[in-house]
GROMACS .gro file of C-alpha atoms in nm:
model
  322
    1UNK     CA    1   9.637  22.924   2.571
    2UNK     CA    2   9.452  23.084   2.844
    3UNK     CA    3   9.328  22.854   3.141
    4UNK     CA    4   9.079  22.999   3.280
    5UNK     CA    5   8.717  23.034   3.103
    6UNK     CA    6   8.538  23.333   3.254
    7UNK     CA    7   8.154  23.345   3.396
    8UNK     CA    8   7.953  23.633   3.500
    9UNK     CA    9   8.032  23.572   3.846
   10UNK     CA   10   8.315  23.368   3.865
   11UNK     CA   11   8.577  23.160   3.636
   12UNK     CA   12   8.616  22.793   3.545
   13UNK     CA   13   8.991  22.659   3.620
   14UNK     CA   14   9.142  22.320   3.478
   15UNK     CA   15   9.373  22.110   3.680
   16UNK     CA   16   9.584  21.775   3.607
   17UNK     CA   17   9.719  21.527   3.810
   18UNK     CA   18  10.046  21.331   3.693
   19UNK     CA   19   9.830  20.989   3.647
   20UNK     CA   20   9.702  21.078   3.293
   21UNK     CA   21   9.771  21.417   3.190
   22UNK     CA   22   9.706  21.337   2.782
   23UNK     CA   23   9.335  21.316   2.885
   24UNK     CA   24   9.320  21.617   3.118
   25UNK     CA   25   9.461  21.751   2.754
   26UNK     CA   26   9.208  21.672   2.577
   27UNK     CA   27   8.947  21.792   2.771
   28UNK     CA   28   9.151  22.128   2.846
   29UNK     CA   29   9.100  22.147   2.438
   30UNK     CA   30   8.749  22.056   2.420
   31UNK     CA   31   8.664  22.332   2.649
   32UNK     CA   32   8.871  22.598   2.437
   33UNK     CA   33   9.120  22.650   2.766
   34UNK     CA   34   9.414  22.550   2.937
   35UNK     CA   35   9.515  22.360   3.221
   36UNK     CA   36   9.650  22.545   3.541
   37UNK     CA   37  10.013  22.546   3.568
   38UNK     CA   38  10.105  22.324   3.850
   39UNK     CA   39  10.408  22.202   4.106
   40UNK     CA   40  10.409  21.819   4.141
   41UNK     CA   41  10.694  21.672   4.261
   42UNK     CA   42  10.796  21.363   4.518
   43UNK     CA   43  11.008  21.390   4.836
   44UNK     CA   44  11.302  21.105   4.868
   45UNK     CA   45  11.068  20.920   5.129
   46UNK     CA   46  10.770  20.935   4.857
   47UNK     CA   47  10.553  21.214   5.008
   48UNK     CA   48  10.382  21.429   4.719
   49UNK     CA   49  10.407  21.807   4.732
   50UNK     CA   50  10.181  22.004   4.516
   51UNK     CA   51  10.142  22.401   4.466
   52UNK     CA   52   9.919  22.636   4.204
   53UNK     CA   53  10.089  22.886   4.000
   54UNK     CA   54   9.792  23.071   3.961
   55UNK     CA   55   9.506  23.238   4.244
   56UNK     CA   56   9.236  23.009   4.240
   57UNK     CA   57   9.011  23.248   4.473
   58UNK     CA   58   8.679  23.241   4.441
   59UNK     CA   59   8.699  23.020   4.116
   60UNK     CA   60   8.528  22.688   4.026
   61UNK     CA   61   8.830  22.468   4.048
   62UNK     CA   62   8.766  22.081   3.822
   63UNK     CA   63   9.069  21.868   3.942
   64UNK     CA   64   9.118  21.558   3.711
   65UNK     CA   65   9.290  21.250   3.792
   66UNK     CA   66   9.219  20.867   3.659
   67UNK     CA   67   9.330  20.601   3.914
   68UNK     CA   68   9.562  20.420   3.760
   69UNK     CA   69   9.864  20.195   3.808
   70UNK     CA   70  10.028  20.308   4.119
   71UNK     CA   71   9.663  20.372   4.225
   72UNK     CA   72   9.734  20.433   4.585
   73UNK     CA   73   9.948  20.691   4.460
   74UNK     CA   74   9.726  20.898   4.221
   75UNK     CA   75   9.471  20.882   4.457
   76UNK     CA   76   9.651  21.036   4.739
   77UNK     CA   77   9.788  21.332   4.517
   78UNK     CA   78   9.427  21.425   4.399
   79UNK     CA   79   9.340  21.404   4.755
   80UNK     CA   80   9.611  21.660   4.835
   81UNK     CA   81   9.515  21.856   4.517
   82UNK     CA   82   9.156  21.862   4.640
   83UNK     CA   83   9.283  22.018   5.025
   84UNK     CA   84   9.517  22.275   4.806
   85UNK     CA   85   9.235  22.371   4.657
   86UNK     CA   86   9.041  22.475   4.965
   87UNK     CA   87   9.297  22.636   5.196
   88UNK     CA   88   9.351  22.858   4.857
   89UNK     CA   89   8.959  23.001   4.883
   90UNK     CA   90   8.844  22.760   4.559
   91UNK     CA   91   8.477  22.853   4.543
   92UNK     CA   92   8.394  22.496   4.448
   93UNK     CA   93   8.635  22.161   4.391
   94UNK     CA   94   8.484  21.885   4.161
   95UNK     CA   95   8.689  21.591   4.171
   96UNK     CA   96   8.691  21.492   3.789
   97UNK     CA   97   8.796  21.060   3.834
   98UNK     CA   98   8.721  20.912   3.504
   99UNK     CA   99   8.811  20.566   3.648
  100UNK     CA  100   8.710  20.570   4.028
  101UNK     CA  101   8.947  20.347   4.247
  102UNK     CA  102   8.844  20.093   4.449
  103UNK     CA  103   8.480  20.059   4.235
  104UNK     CA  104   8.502  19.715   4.267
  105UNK     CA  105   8.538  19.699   4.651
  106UNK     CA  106   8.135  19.852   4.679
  107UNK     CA  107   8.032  19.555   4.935
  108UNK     CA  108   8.096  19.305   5.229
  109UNK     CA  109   8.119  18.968   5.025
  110UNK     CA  110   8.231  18.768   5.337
  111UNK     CA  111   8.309  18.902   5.746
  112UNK     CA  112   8.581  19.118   5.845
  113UNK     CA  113   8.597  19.244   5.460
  114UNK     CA  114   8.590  19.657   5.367
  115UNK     CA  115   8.411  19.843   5.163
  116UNK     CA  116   8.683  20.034   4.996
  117UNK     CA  117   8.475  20.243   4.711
  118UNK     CA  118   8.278  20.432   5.055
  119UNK     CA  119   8.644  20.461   5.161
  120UNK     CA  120   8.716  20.618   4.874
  121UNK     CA  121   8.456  20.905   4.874
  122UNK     CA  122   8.458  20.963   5.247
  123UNK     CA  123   8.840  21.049   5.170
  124UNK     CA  124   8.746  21.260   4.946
  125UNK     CA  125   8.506  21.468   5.126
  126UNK     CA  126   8.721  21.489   5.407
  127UNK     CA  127   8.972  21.600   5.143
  128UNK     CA  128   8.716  21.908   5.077
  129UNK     CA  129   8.573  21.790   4.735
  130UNK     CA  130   8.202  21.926   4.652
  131UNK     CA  131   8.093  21.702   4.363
  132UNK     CA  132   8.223  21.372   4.166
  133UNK     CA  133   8.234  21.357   3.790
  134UNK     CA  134   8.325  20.975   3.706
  135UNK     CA  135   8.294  20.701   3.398
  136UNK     CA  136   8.119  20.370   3.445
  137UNK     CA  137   8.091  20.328   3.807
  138UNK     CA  138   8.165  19.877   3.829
  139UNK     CA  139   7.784  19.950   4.014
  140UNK     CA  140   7.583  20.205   4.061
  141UNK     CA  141   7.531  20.225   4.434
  142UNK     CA  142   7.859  20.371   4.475
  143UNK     CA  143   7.721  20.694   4.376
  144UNK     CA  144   7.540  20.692   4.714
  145UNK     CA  145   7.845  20.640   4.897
  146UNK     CA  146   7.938  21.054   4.813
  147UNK     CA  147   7.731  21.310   5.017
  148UNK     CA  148   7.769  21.525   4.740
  149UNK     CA  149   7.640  21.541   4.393
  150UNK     CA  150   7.795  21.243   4.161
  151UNK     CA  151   7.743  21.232   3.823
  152UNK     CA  152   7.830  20.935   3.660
  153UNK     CA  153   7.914  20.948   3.312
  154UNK     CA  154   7.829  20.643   3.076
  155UNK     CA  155   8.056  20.588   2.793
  156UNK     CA  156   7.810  20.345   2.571
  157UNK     CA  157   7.718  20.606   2.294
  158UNK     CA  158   8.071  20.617   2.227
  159UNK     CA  159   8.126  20.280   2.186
  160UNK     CA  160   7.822  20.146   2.092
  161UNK     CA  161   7.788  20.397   1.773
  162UNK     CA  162   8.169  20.292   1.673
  163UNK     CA  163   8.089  19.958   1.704
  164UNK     CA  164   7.766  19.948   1.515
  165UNK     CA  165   7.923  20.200   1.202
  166UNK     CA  166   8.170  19.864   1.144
  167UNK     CA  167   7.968  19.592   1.191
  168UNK     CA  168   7.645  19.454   0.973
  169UNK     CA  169   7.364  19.524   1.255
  170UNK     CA  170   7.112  19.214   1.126
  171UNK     CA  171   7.428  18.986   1.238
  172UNK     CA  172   7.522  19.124   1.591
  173UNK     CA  173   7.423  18.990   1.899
  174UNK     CA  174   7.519  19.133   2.256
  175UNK     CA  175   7.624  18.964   2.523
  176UNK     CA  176   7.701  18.993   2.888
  177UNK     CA  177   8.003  18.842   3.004
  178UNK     CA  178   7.824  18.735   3.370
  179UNK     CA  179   7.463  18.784   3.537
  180UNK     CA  180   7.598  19.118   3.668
  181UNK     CA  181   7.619  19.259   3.381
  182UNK     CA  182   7.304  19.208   3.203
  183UNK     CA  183   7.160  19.542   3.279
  184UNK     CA  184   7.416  19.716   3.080
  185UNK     CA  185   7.396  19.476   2.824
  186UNK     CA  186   7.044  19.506   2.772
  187UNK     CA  187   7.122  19.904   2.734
  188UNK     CA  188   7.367  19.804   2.493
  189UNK     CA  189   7.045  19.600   2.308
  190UNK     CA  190   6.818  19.887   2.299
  191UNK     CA  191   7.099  20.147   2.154
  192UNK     CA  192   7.193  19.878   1.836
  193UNK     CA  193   6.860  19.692   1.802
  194UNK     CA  194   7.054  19.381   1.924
  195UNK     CA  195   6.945  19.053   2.086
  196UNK     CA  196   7.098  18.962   2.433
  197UNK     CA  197   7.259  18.647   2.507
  198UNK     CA  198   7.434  18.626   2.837
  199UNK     CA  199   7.786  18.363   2.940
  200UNK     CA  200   7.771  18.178   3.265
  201UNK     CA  201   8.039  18.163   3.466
  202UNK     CA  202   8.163  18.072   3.802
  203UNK     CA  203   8.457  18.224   3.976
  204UNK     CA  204   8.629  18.077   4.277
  205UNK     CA  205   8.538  18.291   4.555
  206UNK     CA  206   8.869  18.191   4.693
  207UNK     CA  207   9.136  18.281   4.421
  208UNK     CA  208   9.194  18.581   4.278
  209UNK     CA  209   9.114  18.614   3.896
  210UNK     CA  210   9.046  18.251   3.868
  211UNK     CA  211   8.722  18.216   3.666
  212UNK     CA  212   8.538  17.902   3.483
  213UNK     CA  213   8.333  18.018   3.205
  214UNK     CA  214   8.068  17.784   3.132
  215UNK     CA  215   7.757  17.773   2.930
  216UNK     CA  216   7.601  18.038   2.716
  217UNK     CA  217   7.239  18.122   2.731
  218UNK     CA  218   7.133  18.274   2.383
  219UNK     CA  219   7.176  18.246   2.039
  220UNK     CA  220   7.535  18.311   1.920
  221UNK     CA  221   7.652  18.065   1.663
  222UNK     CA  222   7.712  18.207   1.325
  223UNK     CA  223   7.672  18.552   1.471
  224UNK     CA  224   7.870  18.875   1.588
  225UNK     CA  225   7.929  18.907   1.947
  226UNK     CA  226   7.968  19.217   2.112
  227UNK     CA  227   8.090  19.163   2.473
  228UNK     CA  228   8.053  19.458   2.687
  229UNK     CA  229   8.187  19.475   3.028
  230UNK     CA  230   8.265  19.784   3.252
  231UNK     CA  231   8.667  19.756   3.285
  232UNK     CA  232   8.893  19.483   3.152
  233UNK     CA  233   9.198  19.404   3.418
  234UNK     CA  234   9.365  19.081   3.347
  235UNK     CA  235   9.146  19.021   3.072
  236UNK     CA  236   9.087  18.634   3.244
  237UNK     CA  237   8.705  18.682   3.224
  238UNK     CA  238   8.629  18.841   2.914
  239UNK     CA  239   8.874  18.610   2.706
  240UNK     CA  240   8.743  18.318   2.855
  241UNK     CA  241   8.360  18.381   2.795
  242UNK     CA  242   8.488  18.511   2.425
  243UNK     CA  243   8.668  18.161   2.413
  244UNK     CA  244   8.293  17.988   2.523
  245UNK     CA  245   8.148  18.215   2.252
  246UNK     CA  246   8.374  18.096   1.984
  247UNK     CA  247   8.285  17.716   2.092
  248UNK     CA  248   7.901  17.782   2.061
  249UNK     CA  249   7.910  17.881   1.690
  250UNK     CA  250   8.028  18.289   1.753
  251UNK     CA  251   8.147  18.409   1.395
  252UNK     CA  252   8.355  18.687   1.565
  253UNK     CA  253   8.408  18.814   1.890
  254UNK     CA  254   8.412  19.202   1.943
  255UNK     CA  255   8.531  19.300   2.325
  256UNK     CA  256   8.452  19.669   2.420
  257UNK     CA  257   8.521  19.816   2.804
  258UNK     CA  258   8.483  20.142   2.903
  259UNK     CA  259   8.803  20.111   3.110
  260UNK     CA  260   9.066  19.941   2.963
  261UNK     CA  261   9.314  19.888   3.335
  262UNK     CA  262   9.545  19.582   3.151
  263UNK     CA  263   9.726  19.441   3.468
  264UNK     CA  264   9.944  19.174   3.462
  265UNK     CA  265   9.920  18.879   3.197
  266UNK     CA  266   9.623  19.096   3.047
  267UNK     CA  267   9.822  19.214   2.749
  268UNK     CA  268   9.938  18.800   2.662
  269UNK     CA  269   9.540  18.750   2.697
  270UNK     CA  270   9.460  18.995   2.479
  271UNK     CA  271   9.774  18.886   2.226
  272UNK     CA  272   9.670  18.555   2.213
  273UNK     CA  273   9.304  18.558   2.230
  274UNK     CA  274   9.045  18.524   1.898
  275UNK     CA  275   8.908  18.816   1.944
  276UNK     CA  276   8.958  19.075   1.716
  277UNK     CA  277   8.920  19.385   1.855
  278UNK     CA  278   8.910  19.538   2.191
  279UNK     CA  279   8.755  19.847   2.213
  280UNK     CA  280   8.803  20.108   2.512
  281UNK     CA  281   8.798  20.447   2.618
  282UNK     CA  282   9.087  20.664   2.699
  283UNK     CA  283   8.970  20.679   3.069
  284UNK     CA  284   9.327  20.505   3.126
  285UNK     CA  285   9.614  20.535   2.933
  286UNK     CA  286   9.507  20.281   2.760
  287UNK     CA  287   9.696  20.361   2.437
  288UNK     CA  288  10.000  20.257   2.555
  289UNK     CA  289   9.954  19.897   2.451
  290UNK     CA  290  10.066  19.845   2.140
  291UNK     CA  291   9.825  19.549   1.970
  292UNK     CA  292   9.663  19.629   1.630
  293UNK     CA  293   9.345  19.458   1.763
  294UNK     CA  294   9.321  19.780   2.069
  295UNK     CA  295   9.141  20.073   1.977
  296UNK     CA  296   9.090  20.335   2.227
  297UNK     CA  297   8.820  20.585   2.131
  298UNK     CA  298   8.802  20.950   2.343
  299UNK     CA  299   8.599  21.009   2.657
  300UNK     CA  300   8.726  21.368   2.672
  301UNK     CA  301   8.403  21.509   2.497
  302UNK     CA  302   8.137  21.353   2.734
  303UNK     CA  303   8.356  21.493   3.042
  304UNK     CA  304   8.426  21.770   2.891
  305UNK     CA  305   8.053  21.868   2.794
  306UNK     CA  306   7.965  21.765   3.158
  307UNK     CA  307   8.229  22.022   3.314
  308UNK     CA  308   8.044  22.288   3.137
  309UNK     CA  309   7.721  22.210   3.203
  310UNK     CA  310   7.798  22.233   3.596
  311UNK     CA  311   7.990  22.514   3.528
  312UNK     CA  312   7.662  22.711   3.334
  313UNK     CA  313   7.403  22.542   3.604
  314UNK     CA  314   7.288  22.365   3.301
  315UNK     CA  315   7.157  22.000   3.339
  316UNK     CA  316   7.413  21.706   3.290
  317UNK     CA  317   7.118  21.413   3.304
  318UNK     CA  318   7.068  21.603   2.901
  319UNK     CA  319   7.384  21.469   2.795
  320UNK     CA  320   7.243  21.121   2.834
  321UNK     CA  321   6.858  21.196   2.683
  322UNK     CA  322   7.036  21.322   2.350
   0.00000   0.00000   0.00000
């Protein structure tokens, strides 16, 4: 298959970091092209070396790369992608990060704390990148932290649509799994002509992944719940508000994520929880985790019809109005 999609003026090229190459796959296919042949490998002492195969002069270069588990790592080699890319006369660089690293880091919760998402883009602009294509930012201010243009995806057609072609609409209810995600949640409303109920919880500001769920405001009991969250890591959160859900009446619990990380005891959670069915993207490898209750549904077509909007000056805010 060729990889490069020609313009009038100048080409579109494909690249793939090692991180999560069956996505960068799929949205090589949606496009109708390849992805550029590449040299990844790792020095004894862990250093990444990467090289093209192919001139990139002059071409619109879309390097993608999810951050995923060893983050730090991935990171770093779409960084050094990114400065390839330039020394080699790229016309543009788009750094394509489906799940952006470090989202959750976006402010100063306490002194003497970073704020590791502005980290994360000032690296990459020092890296050379032009423009950010990403998934379900954890908030939306991070989009701010990138001089450059950012456009941030949203995967809630996707799931929302799958959800709602499986599931009697008069019965479902959506519901946030904390006060900071009731904006989404309400999005989530308006898309399935759903009421909104939303769990309080309390997490100890002090421990890590320690979280109380406690009441739920809303009507839930004898209903299906559709929690909706941005990313599920150790699953502690959502599976304990599904848990409160189940005590307040909740006929079923439905879980869907747009990024489905899974660190840690999150795969026991998810085992031994009530819920039955998580539902993510395939921002992360995701389908790795073999539980009849996962489904992971494609994000490759939304990223995909974004790269060739920028590519055709067309307008990616259209993706989102249809």
């Amino acid at each position: 298959m060729r990889e490069v999609i020609r313009g009038s003026e100048r080409d579109l090229l494909l690249f793939s970091g090692r991180a999560h190459p069956e996505l960068a796959e799929r949205i090589a296919k949606e496009l109708g092209t390849g992805l550029v042949p590449t040299q990844a490998r790792d020095f004894a002492n862990g250093e990444i070396y990467v090289r093209f195969e192919q001139s990139v002069r002059g071409a619109d270069c879309f390097v993608i790369q999810s951050h995923t588990a060893p983050i730090n790592t991935w990171i770093m080699e779409q960084l050094i992608m990114v400065d390839a890319l330039k020394r080699a006369s790229a016309n543009s660089v788009t750094v394509v990060a489906p799940f952006y690293g470090y989202s959750r880091q976006d402010k100063k919760h306490k002194g003497r704390e970073p704020i590791s998402a502005r980290l994360v883009a000032d690296l990459l602009t020092a890296a050379g990148a032009d423009r950010i294509i990403t998934v379900d930012l954890h908030t939306d201010q991070i989009v701010g932290f990138f001089d450059g243009p950012v456009d941030h995806l949203v995967a809630l057609p996707i799931l929302a649509d799958h959800i709602a072609a499986q599931t009697d609409h008069a019965r479902l209810t959506v519901v946030s799994p904390d006060a900071g995600r009731v904006r989404v949640a309400d999005r989530w409303c308006d898309r399935l002509g759903a009421p909104l109920a939303i769990v309080h919880k309390k997490r100890d500001k002090d421990v890590a992944h320690q979280v109380t769920a406690h009441e739920v405001v809303g009507e839930v009991a004898g209903r299906v719940c559709v929690l909706v969250d941005d990313m599920v890591d150790t699953a502690g959160t959502i599976c304990a508000a599904a848990e409160v859900l189940y005590q307040n009446g909740a006929a079923d619990v439905i879980v869907a994520a747009t990024h489905g990380i899974l660190s840690g005891p999150a795969v026991d959670r998810l085992k031994n929880s009530r819920v039955s069915r998580f539902v993510f993207t395939d921002t992360l490898p995701t389908a790795a985790v073999d539980l009849d209750k996962v489904e992971v549904l494609s994000i490759a077509p939304v990223i995909a019809r974004a790269i060739r909007e920028i590519f055709e000056n067309g307008s990616v805010t259209s993706l989102f109005e249809s």
